[in-house]
PDB file of C-alpha atoms in Angstrom:
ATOM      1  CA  UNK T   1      77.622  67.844 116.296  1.00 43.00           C
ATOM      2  CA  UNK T   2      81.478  65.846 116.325  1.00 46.00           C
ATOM      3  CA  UNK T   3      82.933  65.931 119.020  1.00 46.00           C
ATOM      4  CA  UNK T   4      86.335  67.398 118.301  1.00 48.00           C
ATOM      5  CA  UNK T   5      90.125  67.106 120.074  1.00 50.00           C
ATOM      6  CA  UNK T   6      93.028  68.226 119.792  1.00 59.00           C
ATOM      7  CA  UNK T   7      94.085  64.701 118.284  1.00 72.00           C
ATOM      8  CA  UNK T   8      92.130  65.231 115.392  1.00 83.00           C
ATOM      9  CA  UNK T   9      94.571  65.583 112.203  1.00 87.00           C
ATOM     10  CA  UNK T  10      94.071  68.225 109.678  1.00 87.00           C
ATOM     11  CA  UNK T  11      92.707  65.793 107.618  1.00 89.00           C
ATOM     12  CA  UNK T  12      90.009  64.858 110.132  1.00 91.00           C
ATOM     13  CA  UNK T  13      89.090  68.600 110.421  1.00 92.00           C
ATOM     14  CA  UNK T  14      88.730  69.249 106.837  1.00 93.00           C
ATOM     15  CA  UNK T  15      86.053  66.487 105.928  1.00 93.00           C
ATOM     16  CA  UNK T  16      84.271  67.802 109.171  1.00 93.00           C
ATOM     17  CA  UNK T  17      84.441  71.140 107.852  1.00 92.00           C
ATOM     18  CA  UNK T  18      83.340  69.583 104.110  1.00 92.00           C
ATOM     19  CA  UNK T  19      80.010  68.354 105.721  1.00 92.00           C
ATOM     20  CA  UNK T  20      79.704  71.958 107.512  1.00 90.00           C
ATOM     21  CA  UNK T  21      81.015  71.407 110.629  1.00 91.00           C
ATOM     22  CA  UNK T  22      81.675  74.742 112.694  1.00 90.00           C
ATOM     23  CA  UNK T  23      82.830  73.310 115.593  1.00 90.00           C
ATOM     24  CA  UNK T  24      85.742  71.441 113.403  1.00 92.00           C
ATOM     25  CA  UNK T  25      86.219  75.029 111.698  1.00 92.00           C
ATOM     26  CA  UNK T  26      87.004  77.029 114.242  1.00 91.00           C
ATOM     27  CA  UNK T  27      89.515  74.237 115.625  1.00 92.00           C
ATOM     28  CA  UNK T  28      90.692  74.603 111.965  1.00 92.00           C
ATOM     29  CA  UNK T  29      91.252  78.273 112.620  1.00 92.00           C
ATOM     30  CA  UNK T  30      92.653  77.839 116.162  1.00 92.00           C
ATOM     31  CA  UNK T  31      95.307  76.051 114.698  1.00 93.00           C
ATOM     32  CA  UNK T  32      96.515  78.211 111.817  1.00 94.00           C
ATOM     33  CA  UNK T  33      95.253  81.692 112.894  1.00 93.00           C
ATOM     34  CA  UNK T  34      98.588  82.964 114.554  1.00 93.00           C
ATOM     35  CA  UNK T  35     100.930  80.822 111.656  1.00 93.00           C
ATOM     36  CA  UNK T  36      99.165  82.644 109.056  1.00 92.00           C
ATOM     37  CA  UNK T  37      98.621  86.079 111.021  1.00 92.00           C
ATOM     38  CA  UNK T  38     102.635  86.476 111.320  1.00 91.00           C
ATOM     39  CA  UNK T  39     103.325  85.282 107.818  1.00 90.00           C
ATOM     40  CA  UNK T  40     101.107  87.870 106.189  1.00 88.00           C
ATOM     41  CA  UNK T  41     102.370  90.610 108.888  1.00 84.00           C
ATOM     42  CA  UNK T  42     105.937  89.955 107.433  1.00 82.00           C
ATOM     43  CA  UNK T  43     104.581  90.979 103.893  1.00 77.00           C
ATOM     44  CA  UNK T  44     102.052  93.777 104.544  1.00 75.00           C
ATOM     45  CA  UNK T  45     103.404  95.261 107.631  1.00 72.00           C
ATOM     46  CA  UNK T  46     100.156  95.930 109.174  1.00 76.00           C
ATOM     47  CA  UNK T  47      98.495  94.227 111.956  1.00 81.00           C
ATOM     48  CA  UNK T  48      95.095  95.228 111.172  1.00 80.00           C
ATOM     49  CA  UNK T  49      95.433  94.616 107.500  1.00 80.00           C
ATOM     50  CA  UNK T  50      97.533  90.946 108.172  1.00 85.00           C
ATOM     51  CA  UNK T  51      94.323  90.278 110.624  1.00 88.00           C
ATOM     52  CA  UNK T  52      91.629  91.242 107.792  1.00 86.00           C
ATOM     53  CA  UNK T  53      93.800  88.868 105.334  1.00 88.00           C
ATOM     54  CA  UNK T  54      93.705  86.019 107.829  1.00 91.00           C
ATOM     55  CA  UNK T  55      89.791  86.284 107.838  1.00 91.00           C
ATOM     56  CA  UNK T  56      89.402  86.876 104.269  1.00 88.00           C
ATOM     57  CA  UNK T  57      91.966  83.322 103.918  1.00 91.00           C
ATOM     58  CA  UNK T  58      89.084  81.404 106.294  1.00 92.00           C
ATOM     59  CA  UNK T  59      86.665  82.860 104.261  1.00 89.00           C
ATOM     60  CA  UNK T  60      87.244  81.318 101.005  1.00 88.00           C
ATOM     61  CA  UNK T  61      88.113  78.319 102.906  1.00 91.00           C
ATOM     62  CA  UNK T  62      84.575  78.106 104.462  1.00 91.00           C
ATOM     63  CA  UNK T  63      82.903  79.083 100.957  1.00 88.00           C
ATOM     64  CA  UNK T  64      84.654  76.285  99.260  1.00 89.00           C
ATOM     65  CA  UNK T  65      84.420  73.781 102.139  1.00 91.00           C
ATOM     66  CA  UNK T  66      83.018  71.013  99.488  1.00 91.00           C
ATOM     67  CA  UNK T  67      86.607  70.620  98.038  1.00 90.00           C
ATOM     68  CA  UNK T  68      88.678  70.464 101.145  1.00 91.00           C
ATOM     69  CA  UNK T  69      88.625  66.949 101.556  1.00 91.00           C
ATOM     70  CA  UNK T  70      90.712  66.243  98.083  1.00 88.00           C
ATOM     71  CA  UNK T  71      93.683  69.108  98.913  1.00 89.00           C
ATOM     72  CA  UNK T  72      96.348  66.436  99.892  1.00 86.00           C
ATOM     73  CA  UNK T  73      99.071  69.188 101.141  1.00 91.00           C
ATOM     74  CA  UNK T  74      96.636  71.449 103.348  1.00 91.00           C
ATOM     75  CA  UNK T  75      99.783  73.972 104.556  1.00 91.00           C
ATOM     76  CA  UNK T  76     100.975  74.670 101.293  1.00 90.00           C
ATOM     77  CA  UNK T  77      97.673  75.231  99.955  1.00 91.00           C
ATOM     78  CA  UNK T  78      96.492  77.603 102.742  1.00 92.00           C
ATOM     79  CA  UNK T  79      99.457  79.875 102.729  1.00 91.00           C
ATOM     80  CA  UNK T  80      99.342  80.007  99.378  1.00 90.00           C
ATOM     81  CA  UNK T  81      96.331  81.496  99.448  1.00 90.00           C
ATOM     82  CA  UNK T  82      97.590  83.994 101.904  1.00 90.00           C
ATOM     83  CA  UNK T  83     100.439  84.906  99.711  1.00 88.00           C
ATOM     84  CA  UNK T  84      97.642  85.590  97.046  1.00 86.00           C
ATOM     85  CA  UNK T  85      95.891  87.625  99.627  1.00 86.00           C
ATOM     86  CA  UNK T  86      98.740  89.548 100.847  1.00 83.00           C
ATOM     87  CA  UNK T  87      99.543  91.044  97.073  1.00 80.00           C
ATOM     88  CA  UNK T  88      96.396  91.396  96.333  1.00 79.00           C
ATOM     89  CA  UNK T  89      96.081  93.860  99.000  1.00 77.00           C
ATOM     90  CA  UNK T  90      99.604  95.131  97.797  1.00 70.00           C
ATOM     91  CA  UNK T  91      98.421  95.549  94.632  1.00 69.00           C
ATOM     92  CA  UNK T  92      95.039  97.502  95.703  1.00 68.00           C
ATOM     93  CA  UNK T  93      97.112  99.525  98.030  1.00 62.00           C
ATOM     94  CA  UNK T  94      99.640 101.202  95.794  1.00 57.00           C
ATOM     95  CA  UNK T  95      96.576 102.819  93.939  1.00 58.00           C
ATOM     96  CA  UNK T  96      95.537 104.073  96.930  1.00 54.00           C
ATOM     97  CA  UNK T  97      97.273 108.209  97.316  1.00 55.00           C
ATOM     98  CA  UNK T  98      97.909 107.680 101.418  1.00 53.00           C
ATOM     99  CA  UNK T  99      99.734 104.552 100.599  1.00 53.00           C
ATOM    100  CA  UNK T 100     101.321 105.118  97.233  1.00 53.00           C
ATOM    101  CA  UNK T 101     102.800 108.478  99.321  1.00 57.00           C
ATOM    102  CA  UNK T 102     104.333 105.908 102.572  1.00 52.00           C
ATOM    103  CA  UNK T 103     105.469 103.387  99.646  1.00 51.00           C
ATOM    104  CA  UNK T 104     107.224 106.744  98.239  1.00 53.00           C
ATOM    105  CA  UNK T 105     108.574 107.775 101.192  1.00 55.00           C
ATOM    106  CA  UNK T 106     110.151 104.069 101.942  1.00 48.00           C
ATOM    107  CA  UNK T 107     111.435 104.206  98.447  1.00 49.00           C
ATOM    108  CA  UNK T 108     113.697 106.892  99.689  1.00 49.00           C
ATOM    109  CA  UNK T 109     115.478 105.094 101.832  1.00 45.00           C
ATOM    110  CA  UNK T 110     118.443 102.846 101.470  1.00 46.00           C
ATOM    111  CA  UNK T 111     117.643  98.744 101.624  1.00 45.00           C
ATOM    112  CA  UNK T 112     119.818  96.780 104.310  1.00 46.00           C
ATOM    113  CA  UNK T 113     123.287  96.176 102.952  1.00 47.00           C
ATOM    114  CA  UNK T 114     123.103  92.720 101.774  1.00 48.00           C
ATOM    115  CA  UNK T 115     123.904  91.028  98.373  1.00 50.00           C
ATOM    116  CA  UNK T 116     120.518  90.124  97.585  1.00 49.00           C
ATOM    117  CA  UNK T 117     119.135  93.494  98.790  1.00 51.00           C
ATOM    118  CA  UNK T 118     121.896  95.410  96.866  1.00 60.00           C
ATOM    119  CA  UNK T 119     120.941  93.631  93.808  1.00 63.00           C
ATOM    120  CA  UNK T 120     117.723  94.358  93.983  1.00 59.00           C
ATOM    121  CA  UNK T 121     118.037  98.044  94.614  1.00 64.00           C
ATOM    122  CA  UNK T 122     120.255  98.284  91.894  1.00 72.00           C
ATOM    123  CA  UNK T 123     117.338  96.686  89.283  1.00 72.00           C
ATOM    124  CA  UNK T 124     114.766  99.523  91.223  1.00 71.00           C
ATOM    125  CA  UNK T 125     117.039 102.259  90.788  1.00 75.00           C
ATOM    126  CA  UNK T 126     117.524 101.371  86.744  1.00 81.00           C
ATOM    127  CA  UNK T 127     113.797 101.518  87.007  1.00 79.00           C
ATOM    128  CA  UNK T 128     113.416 104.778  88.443  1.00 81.00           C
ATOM    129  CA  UNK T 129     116.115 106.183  86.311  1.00 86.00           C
ATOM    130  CA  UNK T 130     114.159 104.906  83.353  1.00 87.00           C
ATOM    131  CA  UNK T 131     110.363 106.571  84.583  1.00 87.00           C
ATOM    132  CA  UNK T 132     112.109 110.043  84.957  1.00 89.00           C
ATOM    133  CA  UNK T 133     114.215 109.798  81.655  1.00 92.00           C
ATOM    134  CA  UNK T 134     110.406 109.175  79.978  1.00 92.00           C
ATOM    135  CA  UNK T 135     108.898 112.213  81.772  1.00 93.00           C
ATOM    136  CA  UNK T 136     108.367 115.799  80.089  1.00 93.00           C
ATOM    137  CA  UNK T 137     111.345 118.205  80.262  1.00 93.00           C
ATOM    138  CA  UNK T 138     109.843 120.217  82.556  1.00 93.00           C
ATOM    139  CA  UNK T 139     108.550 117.574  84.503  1.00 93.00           C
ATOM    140  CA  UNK T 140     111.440 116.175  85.008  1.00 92.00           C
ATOM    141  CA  UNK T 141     113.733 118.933  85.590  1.00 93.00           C
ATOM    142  CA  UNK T 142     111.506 120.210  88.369  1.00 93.00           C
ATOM    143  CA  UNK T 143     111.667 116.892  89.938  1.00 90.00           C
ATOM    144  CA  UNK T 144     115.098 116.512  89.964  1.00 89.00           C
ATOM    145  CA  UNK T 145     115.590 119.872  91.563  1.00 92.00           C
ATOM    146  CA  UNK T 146     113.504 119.069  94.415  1.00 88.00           C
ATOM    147  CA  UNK T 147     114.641 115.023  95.056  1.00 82.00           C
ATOM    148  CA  UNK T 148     117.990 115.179  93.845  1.00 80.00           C
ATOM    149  CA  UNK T 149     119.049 119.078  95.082  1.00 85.00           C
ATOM    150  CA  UNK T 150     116.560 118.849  97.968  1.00 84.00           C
ATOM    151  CA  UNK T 151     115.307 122.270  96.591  1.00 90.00           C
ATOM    152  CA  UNK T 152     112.455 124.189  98.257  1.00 90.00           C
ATOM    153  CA  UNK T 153     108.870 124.255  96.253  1.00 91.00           C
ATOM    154  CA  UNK T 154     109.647 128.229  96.312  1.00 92.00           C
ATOM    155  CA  UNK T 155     113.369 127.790  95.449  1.00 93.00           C
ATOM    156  CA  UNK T 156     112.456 125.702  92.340  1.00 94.00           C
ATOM    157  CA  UNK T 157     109.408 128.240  92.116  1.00 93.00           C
ATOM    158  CA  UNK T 158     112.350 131.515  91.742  1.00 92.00           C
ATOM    159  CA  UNK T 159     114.407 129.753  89.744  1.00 92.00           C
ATOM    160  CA  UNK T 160     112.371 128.714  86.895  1.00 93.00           C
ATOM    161  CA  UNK T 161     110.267 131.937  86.659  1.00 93.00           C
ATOM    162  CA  UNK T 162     106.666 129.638  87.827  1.00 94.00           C
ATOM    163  CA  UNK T 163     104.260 129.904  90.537  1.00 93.00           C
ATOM    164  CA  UNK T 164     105.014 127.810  93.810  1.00 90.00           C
ATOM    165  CA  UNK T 165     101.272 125.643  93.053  1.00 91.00           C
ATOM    166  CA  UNK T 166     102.563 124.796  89.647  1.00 93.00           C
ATOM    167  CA  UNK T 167     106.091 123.680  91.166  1.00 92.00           C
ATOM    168  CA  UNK T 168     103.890 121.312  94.003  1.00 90.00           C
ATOM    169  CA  UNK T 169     100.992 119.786  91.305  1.00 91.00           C
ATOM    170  CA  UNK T 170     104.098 118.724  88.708  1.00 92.00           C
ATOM    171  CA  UNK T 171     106.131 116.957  91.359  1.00 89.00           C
ATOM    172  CA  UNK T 172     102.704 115.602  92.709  1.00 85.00           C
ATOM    173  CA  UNK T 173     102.116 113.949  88.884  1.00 88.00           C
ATOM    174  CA  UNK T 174     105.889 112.835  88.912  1.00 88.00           C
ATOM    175  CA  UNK T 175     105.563 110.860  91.543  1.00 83.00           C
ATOM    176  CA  UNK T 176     102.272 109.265  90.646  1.00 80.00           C
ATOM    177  CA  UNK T 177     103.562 108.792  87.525  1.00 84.00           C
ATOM    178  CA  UNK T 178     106.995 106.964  89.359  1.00 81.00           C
ATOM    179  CA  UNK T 179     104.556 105.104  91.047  1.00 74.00           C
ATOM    180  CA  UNK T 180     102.533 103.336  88.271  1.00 76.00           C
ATOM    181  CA  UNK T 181     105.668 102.866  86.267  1.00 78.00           C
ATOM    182  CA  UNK T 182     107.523 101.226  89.034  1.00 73.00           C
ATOM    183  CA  UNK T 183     104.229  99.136  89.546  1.00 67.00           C
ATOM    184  CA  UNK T 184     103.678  98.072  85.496  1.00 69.00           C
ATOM    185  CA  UNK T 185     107.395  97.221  84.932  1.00 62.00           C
ATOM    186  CA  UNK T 186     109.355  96.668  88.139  1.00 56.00           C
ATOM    187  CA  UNK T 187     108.555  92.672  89.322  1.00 52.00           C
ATOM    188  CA  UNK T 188     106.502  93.029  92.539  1.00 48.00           C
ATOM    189  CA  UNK T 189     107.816  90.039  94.350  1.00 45.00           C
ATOM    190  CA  UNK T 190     111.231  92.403  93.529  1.00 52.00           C
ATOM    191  CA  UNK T 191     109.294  95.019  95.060  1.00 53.00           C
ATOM    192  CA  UNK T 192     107.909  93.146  98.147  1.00 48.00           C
ATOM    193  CA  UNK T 193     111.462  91.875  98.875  1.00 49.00           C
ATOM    194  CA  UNK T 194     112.941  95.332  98.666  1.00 49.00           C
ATOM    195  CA  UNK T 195     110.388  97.041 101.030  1.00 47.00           C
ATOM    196  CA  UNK T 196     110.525  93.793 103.258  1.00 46.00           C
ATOM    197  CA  UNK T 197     114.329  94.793 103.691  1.00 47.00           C
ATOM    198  CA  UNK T 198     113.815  98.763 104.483  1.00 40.00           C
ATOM    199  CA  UNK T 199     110.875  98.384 106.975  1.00 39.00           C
ATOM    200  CA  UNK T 200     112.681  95.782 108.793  1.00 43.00           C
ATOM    201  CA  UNK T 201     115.847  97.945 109.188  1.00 42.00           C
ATOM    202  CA  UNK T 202     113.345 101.184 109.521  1.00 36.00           C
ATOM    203  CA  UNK T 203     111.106  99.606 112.413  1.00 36.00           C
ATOM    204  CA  UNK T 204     107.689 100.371 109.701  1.00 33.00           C
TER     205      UNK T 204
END
């Protein structure tokens, strides 16, 4: 076994790690863990899910430990990887009800007044205009009544003659539907950035 120091460049830690060196692995880790933990944090907003990430990062690292030696710029490789990471996990998330129904409820509220942020939300509104234009009539008119008239299930229920289950399942298939549309046409870096903006003002 090496023996390792803190004077030992990333460089020297990689082809250590190449030939299968744990000792020189976990220094490896030591070094990055709480660089990488904070930078995924500031995209998935979870520490548990940001710690999972980080491990999954060393992970592929250690699996592909052969090719370490020839990766000439080591920082931008390894939190590139984490960026990967982090929207893969976005991406897997949104299909997920619990989450698609926070990321809903986040959607509702207004991005930090900036220019960038502004911009944005302006490009995510079109968006959501566009997914309830393409919804049924009915659909979309019972939505409307409850987001944008902030009508009871039973108010929308009396006033268009149906039962207060049918009223709660069709705004329950609007919003999936929002959801997926948002997801297949609205760019999720857009998307990241926009959320970034609300949970920082929002404390999420």
């Amino acid at each position: 076994m090496s023996k390792l120091t803190s004077d030992f460049t990333a460089a020297d830690l990689l082809n250590q790690c190449s030939l299968g060196d744990e000792k020189a692995f976990k220094e490896l880790y030591e070094r990055y863990h709480f660089r990488l933990h904070q930078y995924i944090l500031k995209i998935v907003k979870s520490k548990e899910a940001a710690e999972e990430l980080v491990m999954d990062v060393f992970l592929k690292l250690w699996v592909a430990r052969e090719l370490l030696p020839g990766i000439e710029n080591f920082d931008g490789f390894l939190f590139k990887i984490a960026y990967n990471k982090s929207i893969d996990f976005f991406r897997a998330a949104a299909k997920d009800k619990p989450f698609a129904d926070i990321l809903w409820e986040k959607m509702q509220i207004p991005a930090q007044n900036t220019a960038d942020a502004s911009l944005l939300m302006q490009e995510f509104n079109a968006k959501l205009k566009e997914a309830i234009d393409l919804m049924p009539p009915q659909r979309k008119k019972i939505f409307q009544l409850s987001r944008e008239e902030n009508l009871s299930h039973a108010q929308i229920s009396e006033a268009l003659g149906i039962s207060k289950n049918t009223v709660a399942n069709t705004i329950v298939e609007a919003r999936q539907f929002i959801t997926t549309y948002l997801g297949r046409h609205f760019d999720v870096l857009s998307m990241l950035t926009i959320l970034s903006g609300i949970a920082q003002k929002n404390n999420f």
